[in-house]
């Protein structure tokens, strides 16, 4: 839903960005590209394991729609034992993104711990949205064995994660907060959001919120949705006291938002006037080339809006507690000047902080990276969206080369994923359909560039998100409900974390992910250069015309067959290399056709790799059971191979 609404909902923010749009670097058209590193480049690829913290340790398998915490269960910080963390680490994971940690609005009674009840009229689901944060200086009480000590339990998890060799990421949601924000845990001297606002005006530079003077908030109504599915609750009365009404989180300026708006949240004011103009200092020309230290020095002498300082202080609070980085929700709805201010402050405290942003407008990517000092952005709109169309049989893989060239100058910053809390599960019926069909997508996603790779918990064992959890519907694992995750629960095995309840196919799948991700983090070539060899194999020179006949990616009713000496249009191939490693990657997106063909390694690659005519042994890095040789003749290479449906090979030159 967030993506569908996005363009309309952030128009006023983007119009402001457009007023001072910076000149952008144009990507090269050359097929050979070099990874551009950030200011503190990693020597190896990073792998992020996103885990929905509330769901990870839940062993209850009831899964009643709209089930209570007593019926359906909930996971805790303490469920991330040393054993669990070691098993995650063995997948090749370098960073864990603990999703849903900050205290957000939910329907549960914690009044004995000094926490007010939330009104179900402005809570989505029963367990609540993790993106309606209620108190930024504390954590979700659902996640603690003892809610009174919830912050200490999370700090212990940070320590355990570090002890097991991984870094910790949490969410920060700067665009909006819960409708009923209450900073019960504020450090001394910290004033709550809105505490000092002038509510008699729509906008004031140092107001934290936007207001609708003279009008009170009205709860949205719908014939198709009732809070808690119509369950009786003393707080459900179709009313929520908010007078004066605030703008809703997605920018809606009506006192009664639509049921599809982000009505459970209110929008933060960053000094963007209602007409879209900016009410704060702007970065001088050339600052896209400046370091975070220079950005920090620029802001040190500037007066900035109140909301900037509040979110900077929140980020530094968690940084001081050992959090290693942040995932920023809907970052493009906040001006990139603010990100320059906050991210440079974070980097001054931790130069290696991992800063990941959810941005969906490709025209703004370079602004948020170069001016906003983001380390990484989602590569959703191009690579993810295209790969999804490929595996659904609606597109060919050839444009992957164009996508990679389009972002050649920022490719290191474009984090790749195929599964996360917002998207349909990779194995769901509306995406790949089976976990196995997702394998070639995962190989391309993990090896195409030097950027980090992210997987979502349960993806590695084929979780399909089939549950109707209540507010959350099938194909996505619900983030709004108390629910169990069946495939993941089989791996968890009642807290043993040994995978003994997995089916054989699920065990094979997890082994595949482990092999792929561990190889990606150990490979120097994957931090080096890229060249597509797809075009020469799809359109071979005349001397190879006999191998050029294409076979379509046929539908699911077709029978398996071998396409002799044929580079199928369901294949995709490229090479990666460093000074010490040379890789040839081939993925077969077809799920019905085994392809036998001679892969062409073009003369410019052979020349760059300084290979003479002869025969070279290849090592297959994923399965290590495939025999193949690179034959170089007259300065051009070829590899005869048979690649099964939904499989991929990563060959390294011995």
PDB file of N, CA, C and O in Angstrom, residues 46-76:
ATOM      1  N   UNK A  46      28.536  -7.027   2.460  1.00  0.00           N
ATOM      2  CA  UNK A  46      27.773  -7.195   3.695  1.00  0.00           C
ATOM      3  C   UNK A  46      26.508  -7.988   3.395  1.00  0.00           C
ATOM      4  O   UNK A  46      25.966  -7.934   2.290  1.00  0.00           O
ATOM      5  N   UNK A  47      26.026  -8.729   4.392  1.00  0.00           N
ATOM      6  CA  UNK A  47      24.760  -9.456   4.287  1.00  0.00           C
ATOM      7  C   UNK A  47      23.899  -9.062   5.486  1.00  0.00           C
ATOM      8  O   UNK A  47      24.291  -9.249   6.638  1.00  0.00           O
ATOM      9  N   UNK A  48      22.730  -8.509   5.191  1.00  0.00           N
ATOM     10  CA  UNK A  48      21.793  -8.079   6.226  1.00  0.00           C
ATOM     11  C   UNK A  48      20.702  -9.131   6.373  1.00  0.00           C
ATOM     12  O   UNK A  48      20.097  -9.554   5.385  1.00  0.00           O
ATOM     13  N   UNK A  49      20.457  -9.539   7.612  1.00  0.00           N
ATOM     14  CA  UNK A  49      19.374 -10.478   7.919  1.00  0.00           C
ATOM     15  C   UNK A  49      18.287  -9.665   8.601  1.00  0.00           C
ATOM     16  O   UNK A  49      18.425  -9.276   9.762  1.00  0.00           O
ATOM     17  N   UNK A  50      17.217  -9.386   7.877  1.00  0.00           N
ATOM     18  CA  UNK A  50      16.104  -8.683   8.502  1.00  0.00           C
ATOM     19  C   UNK A  50      15.239  -9.688   9.250  1.00  0.00           C
ATOM     20  O   UNK A  50      14.822 -10.704   8.691  1.00  0.00           O
ATOM     21  N   UNK A  51      14.968  -9.382  10.497  1.00  0.00           N
ATOM     22  CA  UNK A  51      14.118 -10.263  11.293  1.00  0.00           C
ATOM     23  C   UNK A  51      13.029  -9.426  11.939  1.00  0.00           C
ATOM     24  O   UNK A  51      13.302  -8.366  12.505  1.00  0.00           O
ATOM     25  N   UNK A  52      11.786  -9.884  11.788  1.00  0.00           N
ATOM     26  CA  UNK A  52      10.721  -9.201  12.505  1.00  0.00           C
ATOM     27  C   UNK A  52      10.763  -9.714  13.934  1.00  0.00           C
ATOM     28  O   UNK A  52      10.371 -10.851  14.218  1.00  0.00           O
ATOM     29  N   UNK A  53      11.260  -8.881  14.824  1.00  0.00           N
ATOM     30  CA  UNK A  53      11.664  -9.303  16.165  1.00  0.00           C
ATOM     31  C   UNK A  53      10.527  -9.969  16.929  1.00  0.00           C
ATOM     32  O   UNK A  53      10.739 -10.977  17.619  1.00  0.00           O
ATOM     33  N   UNK A  54       9.323  -9.443  16.797  1.00  0.00           N
ATOM     34  CA  UNK A  54       8.167  -9.979  17.506  1.00  0.00           C
ATOM     35  C   UNK A  54       7.831 -11.414  17.075  1.00  0.00           C
ATOM     36  O   UNK A  54       7.291 -12.204  17.849  1.00  0.00           O
ATOM     37  N   UNK A  55       8.159 -11.766  15.848  1.00  0.00           N
ATOM     38  CA  UNK A  55       7.751 -13.058  15.298  1.00  0.00           C
ATOM     39  C   UNK A  55       8.833 -14.128  15.384  1.00  0.00           C
ATOM     40  O   UNK A  55       8.529 -15.319  15.348  1.00  0.00           O
ATOM     41  N   UNK A  56      10.086 -13.728  15.493  1.00  0.00           N
ATOM     42  CA  UNK A  56      11.195 -14.669  15.364  1.00  0.00           C
ATOM     43  C   UNK A  56      11.104 -15.830  16.345  1.00  0.00           C
ATOM     44  O   UNK A  56      11.194 -16.993  15.961  1.00  0.00           O
ATOM     45  N   UNK A  57      10.937 -15.547  17.631  1.00  0.00           N
ATOM     46  CA  UNK A  57      10.995 -16.602  18.642  1.00  0.00           C
ATOM     47  C   UNK A  57       9.659 -17.196  19.016  1.00  0.00           C
ATOM     48  O   UNK A  57       9.580 -18.023  19.939  1.00  0.00           O
ATOM     49  N   UNK A  58       8.588 -16.820  18.310  1.00  0.00           N
ATOM     50  CA  UNK A  58       7.253 -17.311  18.663  1.00  0.00           C
ATOM     51  C   UNK A  58       7.101 -18.779  18.269  1.00  0.00           C
ATOM     52  O   UNK A  58       7.136 -19.124  17.085  1.00  0.00           O
ATOM     53  N   UNK A  59       6.907 -19.645  19.256  1.00  0.00           N
ATOM     54  CA  UNK A  59       6.748 -21.079  18.990  1.00  0.00           C
ATOM     55  C   UNK A  59       5.287 -21.505  18.916  1.00  0.00           C
ATOM     56  O   UNK A  59       4.995 -22.661  18.604  1.00  0.00           O
ATOM     57  N   UNK A  60       4.360 -20.591  19.222  1.00  0.00           N
ATOM     58  CA  UNK A  60       2.933 -20.913  19.192  1.00  0.00           C
ATOM     59  C   UNK A  60       2.463 -21.040  17.741  1.00  0.00           C
ATOM     60  O   UNK A  60       2.655 -20.129  16.938  1.00  0.00           O
ATOM     61  N   UNK A  61       1.830 -22.166  17.401  1.00  0.00           N
ATOM     62  CA  UNK A  61       1.438 -22.442  16.020  1.00  0.00           C
ATOM     63  C   UNK A  61      -0.069 -22.355  15.803  1.00  0.00           C
ATOM     64  O   UNK A  61      -0.590 -22.872  14.811  1.00  0.00           O
ATOM     65  N   UNK A  62      -0.782 -21.649  16.698  1.00  0.00           N
ATOM     66  CA  UNK A  62      -2.237 -21.545  16.579  1.00  0.00           C
ATOM     67  C   UNK A  62      -2.660 -20.761  15.339  1.00  0.00           C
ATOM     68  O   UNK A  62      -3.452 -21.226  14.522  1.00  0.00           O
ATOM     69  N   UNK A  63      -2.137 -19.542  15.215  1.00  0.00           N
ATOM     70  CA  UNK A  63      -2.419 -18.666  14.075  1.00  0.00           C
ATOM     71  C   UNK A  63      -3.910 -18.446  13.819  1.00  0.00           C
ATOM     72  O   UNK A  63      -4.399 -18.547  12.686  1.00  0.00           O
ATOM     73  N   UNK A  64      -4.643 -18.133  14.871  1.00  0.00           N
ATOM     74  CA  UNK A  64      -6.041 -17.745  14.707  1.00  0.00           C
ATOM     75  C   UNK A  64      -6.095 -16.323  14.163  1.00  0.00           C
ATOM     76  O   UNK A  64      -5.407 -15.438  14.671  1.00  0.00           O
ATOM     77  N   UNK A  65      -6.897 -16.044  13.110  1.00  0.00           N
ATOM     78  CA  UNK A  65      -7.008 -14.673  12.609  1.00  0.00           C
ATOM     79  C   UNK A  65      -7.431 -13.713  13.719  1.00  0.00           C
ATOM     80  O   UNK A  65      -8.322 -14.012  14.509  1.00  0.00           O
ATOM     81  N   UNK A  66      -6.753 -12.583  13.812  1.00  0.00           N
ATOM     82  CA  UNK A  66      -6.978 -11.583  14.841  1.00  0.00           C
ATOM     83  C   UNK A  66      -6.718 -12.140  16.251  1.00  0.00           C
ATOM     84  O   UNK A  66      -7.226 -11.640  17.241  1.00  0.00           O
ATOM     85  N   UNK A  67      -5.897 -13.177  16.337  1.00  0.00           N
ATOM     86  CA  UNK A  67      -5.621 -13.805  17.619  1.00  0.00           C
ATOM     87  C   UNK A  67      -4.920 -12.876  18.589  1.00  0.00           C
ATOM     88  O   UNK A  67      -4.102 -12.033  18.206  1.00  0.00           O
ATOM     89  N   UNK A  68      -5.215 -13.051  19.869  1.00  0.00           N
ATOM     90  CA  UNK A  68      -4.576 -12.249  20.911  1.00  0.00           C
ATOM     91  C   UNK A  68      -3.163 -12.760  21.154  1.00  0.00           C
ATOM     92  O   UNK A  68      -2.763 -13.821  20.671  1.00  0.00           O
ATOM     93  N   UNK A  69      -2.438 -12.017  21.962  1.00  0.00           N
ATOM     94  CA  UNK A  69      -1.086 -12.433  22.317  1.00  0.00           C
ATOM     95  C   UNK A  69      -1.112 -13.747  23.091  1.00  0.00           C
ATOM     96  O   UNK A  69      -0.205 -14.572  22.973  1.00  0.00           O
ATOM     97  N   UNK A  70      -2.181 -13.973  23.854  1.00  0.00           N
ATOM     98  CA  UNK A  70      -2.320 -15.238  24.594  1.00  0.00           C
ATOM     99  C   UNK A  70      -2.643 -16.387  23.643  1.00  0.00           C
ATOM    100  O   UNK A  70      -2.171 -17.506  23.823  1.00  0.00           O
ATOM    101  N   UNK A  71      -3.450 -16.125  22.611  1.00  0.00           N
ATOM    102  CA  UNK A  71      -3.824 -17.176  21.663  1.00  0.00           C
ATOM    103  C   UNK A  71      -2.685 -17.547  20.723  1.00  0.00           C
ATOM    104  O   UNK A  71      -2.382 -18.724  20.533  1.00  0.00           O
ATOM    105  N   UNK A  72      -2.078 -16.530  20.121  1.00  0.00           N
ATOM    106  CA  UNK A  72      -1.124 -16.775  19.035  1.00  0.00           C
ATOM    107  C   UNK A  72       0.332 -16.654  19.456  1.00  0.00           C
ATOM    108  O   UNK A  72       1.221 -17.062  18.709  1.00  0.00           O
ATOM    109  N   UNK A  73       0.586 -16.103  20.632  1.00  0.00           N
ATOM    110  CA  UNK A  73       1.960 -16.036  21.128  1.00  0.00           C
ATOM    111  C   UNK A  73       2.745 -14.864  20.558  1.00  0.00           C
ATOM    112  O   UNK A  73       2.317 -14.181  19.625  1.00  0.00           O
ATOM    113  N   UNK A  74       3.912 -14.658  21.128  1.00  0.00           N
ATOM    114  CA  UNK A  74       4.799 -13.585  20.682  1.00  0.00           C
ATOM    115  C   UNK A  74       6.230 -13.956  21.043  1.00  0.00           C
ATOM    116  O   UNK A  74       6.475 -14.634  22.049  1.00  0.00           O
ATOM    117  N   UNK A  75       7.168 -13.532  20.204  1.00  0.00           N
ATOM    118  CA  UNK A  75       8.575 -13.771  20.482  1.00  0.00           C
ATOM    119  C   UNK A  75       9.163 -12.691  21.372  1.00  0.00           C
ATOM    120  O   UNK A  75       8.605 -11.599  21.498  1.00  0.00           O
ATOM    121  N   UNK A  76      10.298 -12.999  21.979  1.00  0.00           N
ATOM    122  CA  UNK A  76      10.956 -12.086  22.920  1.00  0.00           C
ATOM    123  C   UNK A  76      12.411 -11.845  22.505  1.00  0.00           C
ATOM    124  O   UNK A  76      13.007 -12.628  21.754  1.00  0.00           O
TER     125      UNK A  76
END
